[in-house]
Coordinates of C-alpha atoms in Angstrom, one line a residue:
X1 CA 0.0 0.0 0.0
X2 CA 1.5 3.5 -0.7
X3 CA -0.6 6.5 0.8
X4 CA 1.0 9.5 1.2
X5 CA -0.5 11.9 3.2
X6 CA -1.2 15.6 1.7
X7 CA -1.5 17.6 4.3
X8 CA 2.3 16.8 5.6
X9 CA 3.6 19.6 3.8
X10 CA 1.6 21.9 6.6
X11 CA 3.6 20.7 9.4
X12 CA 7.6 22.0 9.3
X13 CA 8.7 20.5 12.5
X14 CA 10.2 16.8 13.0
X15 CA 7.7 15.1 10.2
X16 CA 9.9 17.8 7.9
X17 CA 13.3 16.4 9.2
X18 CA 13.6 13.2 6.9
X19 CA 16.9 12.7 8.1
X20 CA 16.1 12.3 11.6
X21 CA 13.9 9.3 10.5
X22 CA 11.1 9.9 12.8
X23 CA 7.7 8.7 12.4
X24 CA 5.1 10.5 15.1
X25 CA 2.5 8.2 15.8
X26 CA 1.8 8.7 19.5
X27 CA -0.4 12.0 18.4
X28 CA -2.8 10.9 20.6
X29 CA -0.5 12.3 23.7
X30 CA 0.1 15.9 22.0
X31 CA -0.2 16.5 18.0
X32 CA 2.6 18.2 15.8
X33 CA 1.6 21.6 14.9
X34 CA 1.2 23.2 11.4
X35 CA 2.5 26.4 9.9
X36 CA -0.6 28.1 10.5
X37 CA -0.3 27.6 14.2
X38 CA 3.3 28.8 14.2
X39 CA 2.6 32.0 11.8
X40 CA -0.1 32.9 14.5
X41 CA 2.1 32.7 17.6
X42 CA 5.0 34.5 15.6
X43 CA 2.4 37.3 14.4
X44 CA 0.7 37.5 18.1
X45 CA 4.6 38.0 20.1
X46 CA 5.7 40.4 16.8
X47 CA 3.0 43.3 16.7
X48 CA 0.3 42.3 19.7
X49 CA 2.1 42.1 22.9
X50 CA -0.5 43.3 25.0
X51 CA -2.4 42.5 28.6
X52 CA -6.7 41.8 28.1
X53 CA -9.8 43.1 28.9
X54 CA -7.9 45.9 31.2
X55 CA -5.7 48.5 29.4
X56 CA -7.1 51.7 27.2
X57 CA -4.4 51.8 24.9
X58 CA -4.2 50.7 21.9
X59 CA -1.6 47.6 21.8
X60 CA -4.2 46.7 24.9
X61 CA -7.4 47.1 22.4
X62 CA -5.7 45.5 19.7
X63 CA -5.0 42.6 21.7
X64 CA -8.4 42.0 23.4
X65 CA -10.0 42.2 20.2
X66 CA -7.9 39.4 18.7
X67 CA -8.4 37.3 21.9
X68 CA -12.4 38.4 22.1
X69 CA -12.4 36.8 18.0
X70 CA -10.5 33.7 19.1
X71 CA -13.2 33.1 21.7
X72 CA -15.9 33.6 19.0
X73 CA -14.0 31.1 15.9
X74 CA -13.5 28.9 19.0
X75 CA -17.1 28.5 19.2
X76 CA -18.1 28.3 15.8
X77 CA -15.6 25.7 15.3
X78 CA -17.5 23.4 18.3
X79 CA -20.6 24.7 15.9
X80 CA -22.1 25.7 19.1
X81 CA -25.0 27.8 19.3
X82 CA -24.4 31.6 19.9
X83 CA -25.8 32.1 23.3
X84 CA -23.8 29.5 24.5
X85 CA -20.6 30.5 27.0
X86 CA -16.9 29.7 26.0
X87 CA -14.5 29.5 29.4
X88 CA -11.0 29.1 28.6
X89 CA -8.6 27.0 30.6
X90 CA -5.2 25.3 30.6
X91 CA -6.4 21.8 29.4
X92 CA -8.9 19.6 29.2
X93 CA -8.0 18.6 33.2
X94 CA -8.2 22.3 34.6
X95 CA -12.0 22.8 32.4
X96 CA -13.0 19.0 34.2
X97 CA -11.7 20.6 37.4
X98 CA -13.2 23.9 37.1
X99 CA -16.8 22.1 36.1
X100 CA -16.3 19.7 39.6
X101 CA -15.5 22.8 41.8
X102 CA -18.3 24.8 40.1
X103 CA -20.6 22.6 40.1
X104 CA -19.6 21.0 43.9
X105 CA -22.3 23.6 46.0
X106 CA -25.3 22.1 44.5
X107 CA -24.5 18.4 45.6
X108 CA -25.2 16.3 48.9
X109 CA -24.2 13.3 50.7
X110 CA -25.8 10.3 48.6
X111 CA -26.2 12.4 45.9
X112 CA -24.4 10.0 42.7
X113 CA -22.0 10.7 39.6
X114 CA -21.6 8.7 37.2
X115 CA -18.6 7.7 35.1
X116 CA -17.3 5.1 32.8
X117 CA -15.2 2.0 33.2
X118 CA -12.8 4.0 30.0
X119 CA -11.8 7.1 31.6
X120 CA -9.1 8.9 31.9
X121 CA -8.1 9.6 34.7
X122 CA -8.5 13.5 33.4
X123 CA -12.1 12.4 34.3
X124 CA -12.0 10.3 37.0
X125 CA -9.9 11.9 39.8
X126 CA -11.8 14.6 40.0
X127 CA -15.1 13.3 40.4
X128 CA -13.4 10.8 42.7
X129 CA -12.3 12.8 45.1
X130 CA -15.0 15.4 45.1
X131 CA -17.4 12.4 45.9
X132 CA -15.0 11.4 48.9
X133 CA -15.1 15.3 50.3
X134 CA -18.8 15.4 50.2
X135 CA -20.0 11.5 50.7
X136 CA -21.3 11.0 47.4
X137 CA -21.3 7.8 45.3
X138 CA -19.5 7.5 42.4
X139 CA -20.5 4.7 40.4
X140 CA -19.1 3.5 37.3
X141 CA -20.8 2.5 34.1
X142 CA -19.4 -0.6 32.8
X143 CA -18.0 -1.7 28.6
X144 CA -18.3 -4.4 27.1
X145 CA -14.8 -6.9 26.2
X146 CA -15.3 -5.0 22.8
X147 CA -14.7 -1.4 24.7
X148 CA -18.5 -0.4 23.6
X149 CA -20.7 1.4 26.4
X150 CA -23.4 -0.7 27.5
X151 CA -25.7 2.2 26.9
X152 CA -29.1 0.9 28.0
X153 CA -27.4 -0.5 31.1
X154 CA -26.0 2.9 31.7
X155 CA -29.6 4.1 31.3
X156 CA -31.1 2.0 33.2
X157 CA -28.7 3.1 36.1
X158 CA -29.9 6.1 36.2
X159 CA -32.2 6.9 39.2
X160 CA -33.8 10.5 41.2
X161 CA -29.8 10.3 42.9
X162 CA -28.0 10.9 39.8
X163 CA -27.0 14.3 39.2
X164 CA -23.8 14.7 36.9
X165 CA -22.9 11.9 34.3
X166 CA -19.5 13.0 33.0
X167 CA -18.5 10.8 29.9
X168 CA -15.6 10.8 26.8
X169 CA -16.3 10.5 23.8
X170 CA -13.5 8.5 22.8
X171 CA -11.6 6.4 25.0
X172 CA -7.5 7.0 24.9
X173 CA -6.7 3.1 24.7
X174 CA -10.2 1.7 23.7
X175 CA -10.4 4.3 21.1
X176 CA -13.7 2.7 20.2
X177 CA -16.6 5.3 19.1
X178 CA -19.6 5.0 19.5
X179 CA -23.5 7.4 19.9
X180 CA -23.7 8.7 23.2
X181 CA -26.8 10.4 22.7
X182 CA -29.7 8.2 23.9
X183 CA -27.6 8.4 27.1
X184 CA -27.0 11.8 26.9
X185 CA -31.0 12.5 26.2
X186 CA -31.9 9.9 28.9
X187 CA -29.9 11.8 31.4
X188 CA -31.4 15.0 30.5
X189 CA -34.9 14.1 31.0
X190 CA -33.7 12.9 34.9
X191 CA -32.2 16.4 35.3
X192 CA -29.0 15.2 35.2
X193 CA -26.0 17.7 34.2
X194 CA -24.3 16.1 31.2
X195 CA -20.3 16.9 30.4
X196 CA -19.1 15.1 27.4
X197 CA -14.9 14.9 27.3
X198 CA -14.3 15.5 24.1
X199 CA -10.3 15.7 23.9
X200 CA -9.4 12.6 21.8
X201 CA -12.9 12.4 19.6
X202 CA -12.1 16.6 18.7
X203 CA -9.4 15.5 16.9
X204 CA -11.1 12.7 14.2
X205 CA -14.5 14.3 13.9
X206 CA -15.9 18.1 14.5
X207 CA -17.7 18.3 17.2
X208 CA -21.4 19.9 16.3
X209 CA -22.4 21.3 19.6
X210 CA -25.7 21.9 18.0
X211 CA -26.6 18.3 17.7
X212 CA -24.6 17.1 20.7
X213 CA -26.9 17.4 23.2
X214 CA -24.9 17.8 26.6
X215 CA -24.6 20.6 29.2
X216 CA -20.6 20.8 29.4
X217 CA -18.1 20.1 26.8
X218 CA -14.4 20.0 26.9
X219 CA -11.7 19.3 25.4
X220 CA -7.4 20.6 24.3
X221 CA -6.1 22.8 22.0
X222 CA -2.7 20.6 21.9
X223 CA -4.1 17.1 20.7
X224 CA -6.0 19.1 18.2
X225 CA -3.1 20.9 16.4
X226 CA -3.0 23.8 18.3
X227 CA -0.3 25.3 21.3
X228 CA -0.1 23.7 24.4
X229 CA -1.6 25.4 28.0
X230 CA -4.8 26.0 26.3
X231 CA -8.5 24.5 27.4
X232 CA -12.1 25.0 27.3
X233 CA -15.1 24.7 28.6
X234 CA -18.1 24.8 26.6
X235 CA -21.1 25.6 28.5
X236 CA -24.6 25.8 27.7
X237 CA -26.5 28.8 28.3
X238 CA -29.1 26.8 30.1
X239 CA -26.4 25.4 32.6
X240 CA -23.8 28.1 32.8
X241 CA -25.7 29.8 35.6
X242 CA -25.5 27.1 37.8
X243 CA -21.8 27.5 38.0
X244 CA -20.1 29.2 41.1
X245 CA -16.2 30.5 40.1
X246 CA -14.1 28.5 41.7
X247 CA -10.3 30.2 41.6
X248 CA -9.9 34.5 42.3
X249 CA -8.2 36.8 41.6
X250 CA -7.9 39.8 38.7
X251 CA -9.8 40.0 35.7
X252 CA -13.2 38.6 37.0
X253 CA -14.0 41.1 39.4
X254 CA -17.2 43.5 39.2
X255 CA -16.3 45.1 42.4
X256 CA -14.1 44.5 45.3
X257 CA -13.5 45.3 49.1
X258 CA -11.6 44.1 51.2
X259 CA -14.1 42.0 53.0
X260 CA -16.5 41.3 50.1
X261 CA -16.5 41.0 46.0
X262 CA -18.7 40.5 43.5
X263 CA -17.9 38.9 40.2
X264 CA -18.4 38.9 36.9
X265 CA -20.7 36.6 34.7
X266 CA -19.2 33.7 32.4
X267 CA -16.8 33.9 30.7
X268 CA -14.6 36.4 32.4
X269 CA -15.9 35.7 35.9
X270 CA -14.1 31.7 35.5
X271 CA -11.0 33.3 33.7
X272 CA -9.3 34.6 36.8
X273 CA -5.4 36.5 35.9
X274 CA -3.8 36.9 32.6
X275 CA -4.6 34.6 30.1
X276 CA -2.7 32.4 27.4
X277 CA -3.4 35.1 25.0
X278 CA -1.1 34.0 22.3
X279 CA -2.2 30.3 22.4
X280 CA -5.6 31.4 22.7
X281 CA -5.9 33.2 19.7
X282 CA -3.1 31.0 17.8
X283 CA -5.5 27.7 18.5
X284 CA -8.3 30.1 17.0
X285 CA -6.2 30.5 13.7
X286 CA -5.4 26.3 14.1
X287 CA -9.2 25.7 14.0
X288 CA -9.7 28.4 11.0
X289 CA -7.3 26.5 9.1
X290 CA -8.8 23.3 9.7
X291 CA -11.7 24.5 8.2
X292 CA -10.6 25.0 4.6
X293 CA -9.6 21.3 4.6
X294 CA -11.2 18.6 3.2
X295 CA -12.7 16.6 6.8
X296 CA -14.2 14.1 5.0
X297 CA -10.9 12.7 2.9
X298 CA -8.7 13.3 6.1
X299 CA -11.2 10.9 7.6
X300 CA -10.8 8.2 5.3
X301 CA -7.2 8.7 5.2
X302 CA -7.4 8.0 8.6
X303 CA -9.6 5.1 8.5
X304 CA -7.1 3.1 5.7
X305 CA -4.4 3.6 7.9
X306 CA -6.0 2.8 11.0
X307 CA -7.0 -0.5 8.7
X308 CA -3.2 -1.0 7.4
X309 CA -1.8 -0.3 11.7
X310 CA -5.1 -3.5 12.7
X311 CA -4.0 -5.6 9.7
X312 CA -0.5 -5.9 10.2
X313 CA -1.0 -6.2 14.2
X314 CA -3.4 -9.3 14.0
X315 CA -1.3 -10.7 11.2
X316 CA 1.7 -10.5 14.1
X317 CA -0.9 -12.1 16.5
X318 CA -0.8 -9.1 19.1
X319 CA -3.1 -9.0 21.3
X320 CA -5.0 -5.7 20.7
X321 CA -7.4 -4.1 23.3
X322 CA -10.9 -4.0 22.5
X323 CA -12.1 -3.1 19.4
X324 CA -10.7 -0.2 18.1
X325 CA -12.9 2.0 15.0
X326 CA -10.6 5.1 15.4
X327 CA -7.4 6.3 14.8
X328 CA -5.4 4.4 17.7
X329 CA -4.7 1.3 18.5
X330 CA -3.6 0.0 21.7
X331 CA -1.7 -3.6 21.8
X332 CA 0.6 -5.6 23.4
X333 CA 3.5 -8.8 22.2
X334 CA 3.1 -11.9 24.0
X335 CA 5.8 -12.8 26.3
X336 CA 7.4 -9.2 25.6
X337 CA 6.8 -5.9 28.2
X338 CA 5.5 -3.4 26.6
X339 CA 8.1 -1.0 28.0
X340 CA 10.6 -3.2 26.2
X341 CA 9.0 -2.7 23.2
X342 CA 8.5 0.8 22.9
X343 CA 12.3 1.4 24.4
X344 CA 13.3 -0.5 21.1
X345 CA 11.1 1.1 18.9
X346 CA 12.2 4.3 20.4
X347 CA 15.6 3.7 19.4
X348 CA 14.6 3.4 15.7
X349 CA 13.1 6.5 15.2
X350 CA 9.2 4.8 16.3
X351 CA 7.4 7.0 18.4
X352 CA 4.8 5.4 20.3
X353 CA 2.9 5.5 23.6
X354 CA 3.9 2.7 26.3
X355 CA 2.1 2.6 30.1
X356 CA -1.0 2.9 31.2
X357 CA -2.1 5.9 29.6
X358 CA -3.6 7.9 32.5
X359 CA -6.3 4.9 32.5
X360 CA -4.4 2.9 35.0
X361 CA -8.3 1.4 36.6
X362 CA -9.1 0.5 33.4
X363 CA -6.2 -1.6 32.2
X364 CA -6.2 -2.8 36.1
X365 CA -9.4 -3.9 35.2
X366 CA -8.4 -5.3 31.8
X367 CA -5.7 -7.2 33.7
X368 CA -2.9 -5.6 32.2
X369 CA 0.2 -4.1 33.4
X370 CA 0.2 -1.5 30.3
X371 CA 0.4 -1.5 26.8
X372 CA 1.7 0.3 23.8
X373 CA -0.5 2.4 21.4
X374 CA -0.2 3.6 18.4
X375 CA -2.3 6.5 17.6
X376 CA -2.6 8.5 13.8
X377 CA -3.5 12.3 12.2
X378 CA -3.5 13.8 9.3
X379 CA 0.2 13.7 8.6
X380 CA 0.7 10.7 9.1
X381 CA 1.4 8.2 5.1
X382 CA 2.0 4.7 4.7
X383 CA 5.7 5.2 4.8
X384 CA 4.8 5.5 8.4
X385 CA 3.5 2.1 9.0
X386 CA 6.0 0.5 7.1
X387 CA 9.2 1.8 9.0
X388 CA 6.7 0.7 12.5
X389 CA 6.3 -3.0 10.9
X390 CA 9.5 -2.7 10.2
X391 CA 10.8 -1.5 13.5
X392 CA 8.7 -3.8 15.5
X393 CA 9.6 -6.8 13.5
X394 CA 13.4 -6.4 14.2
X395 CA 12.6 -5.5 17.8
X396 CA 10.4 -8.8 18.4
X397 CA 13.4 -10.9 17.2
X398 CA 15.3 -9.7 19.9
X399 CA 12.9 -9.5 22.4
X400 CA 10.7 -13.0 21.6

């Protein structure tokens, strides 16, 4: 099979270097970044050095106005509707942090959250330990062998204690997709606050906010092409209100004494200090370019190398986790550690992904020490998969 890939030109950084040999397929961890991206940061630090929301000059208007746009292609990106409210954060962990403190003064001992058996731990620790502070229950929706939800199970679970279901979209290791939406609607009838972790799925398919029919959504500016240190927090105008800020300091403020403050609405009153202005608005420019590409034949590129990475695995007899439909792969070599493995592959120029994957209860659960993944994008060709076959074939021998 030869497919090369055509967006690889976009990206100058270490897919450029064909010297160095180096084939990126661990792009579910962080993504390389394109020119676009890079232009935007260079542009930003060049002519639009300038502090938010609080200055009357004009480097100071310039510069809010940028950031204030970002927000805005942001949300049209997550086709959200208008009236909904955009929070920026560091990461997909700080917006699922912010949502548990936020939300935290509206639950009760025995009150229940509910999680699944795939999470990261992005997504679990959190709710964890907020249901250990308050005596809540945290229970956890199980998958099938395959890695596929056991939606009407996870329906069925849900009773007048539930009160936040807090879901990915795409598992890390599984990386098995599949409709969330009945349980998202089902939870929505109970009352139930919906946040849908959207940090890996982002990436393969454009979220429509629109149709996706959850309170919360989150998910990273760096897996999805853009600078690191950037997050957010979609929120639904419907929910937003329910939200108490949870960190203080400048920027959100209405009014302040020394003994008493009041604070500003969402957005700015969960956006506390200076922001990441430059990555802000460069992930904006990210997105923008994303959209003048074709989304449907990146897909399918995708999808025939996902096929190619499956193929040759079984064909090796690894044993591969679940059933994977989307761009990663997680597997392991009987007999060999997977730490092994990846330390050899390493050494030929084969970056892949080797642990537990912030998942560690699920592979605990799977009855695995770790595993290695392989995860794809864009840039990634078939010249890729060969030099891993071949790279993992030499390493076996030594290994086995």
């Amino acid at each position: 099979m030869s497919l090369p890939s055509p967006w690889r030109q976009f990206f100058p950084g270490i897919l450029a270097l064909d010297t160095q040999q180096q084939v990126w397929l661990d792009s579910a961890a962080t993504a390389q970044k394109p020119q676009a991206m890079i232009d935007s940061l260079c542009q930003h630090y060049k002519n639009t050095v300038a502090n938010v929301h609080r200055a009357q000059h004009q480097p100071g208007e310039r510069a809010t106005r940028s950031f204030e746009a970002a927000r805005k292609d942001i949300k049209h990106w997550l086709q959200a509707d208008p009236q909904d409210v955009l929070i920026f954060t560091k990461g997909t962990t700080e917006s699922i942090n912010l949502l548990c403190q936020a939300l935290a003064h509206h639950l009760q001992a025995g009150d229940e959250i509910l999680i699944s058996a795939y999470e990261h731990h992005a997504n679990l620790l959190p709710w964890q330990q907020l249901a250990k502070n308050l005596n809540l229950t945290l229970t956890v929706l199980p998958m099938e062998p395959t890695g596929h939800l056991d939606i009407e199970y996870a329906i069925a679970q849900l009773s007048t204690r539930s009160r936040i279901l807090a879901i990915s979209a795409l598992s890390n290791v599984i990386g098995h997709s599949q409709n969330l939406q009945p349980l998202l609607n089902a939870a929505q009838k109970q009352g139930v606050w919906t946040l849908v972790d959207g940090a890996q799925a982002a990436v393969h398919q454009r979220p429509n906010l629109q149709l996706l029919d959850c309170d919360f959504y989150v998910c990273s500016s760096h897996k999805l092409y853009g600078p690191d240190g950037v997050g957010i927090l979609l929120a639904r105008e419907r929910s937003v209100r329910a939200l108490r800020p949870w960190q203080f300091g400048g920027e959100m403020v209405r009014h302040c004494g020394y003994h008493n403050a009041e604070f500003l609405p969402a957005p700015l009153g969960f956006e506390p200090g200076t922001p990441s202005i430059a990555n802000i608005i460069a992930f904006a420019a990210t997105l923008n370019w994303l959209k003048t590409l074709d989304i449907h034949a990146i897909a399918q590129h995708e999808a025939t190398l996902h096929k190619a990475v499956l193929d040759g695995l079984r064909a090796r007899d690894m044993q591969i986790i679940g059933s994977p439909n989307c761009a990663l792969v997680s597997f392991n070599a009987p007999n060999v550690h997977h730490a092994d493995l990846a330390l050899l592959l390493g050494e030929q120029g084969i970056a892949v992904r080797a642990g537990h994957h912030c998942a560690m209860p699920l592979l605990q659960h799977l009855n695995l020490a770790g595993a290695l993944r392989v995860s794809l994008a864009m840039y990634n060709n078939s010249n890729d998969i060969d030099q891993f076959f071949n790279a993992l074939d030499q390493s076996l021998e030594i290994l086995q």
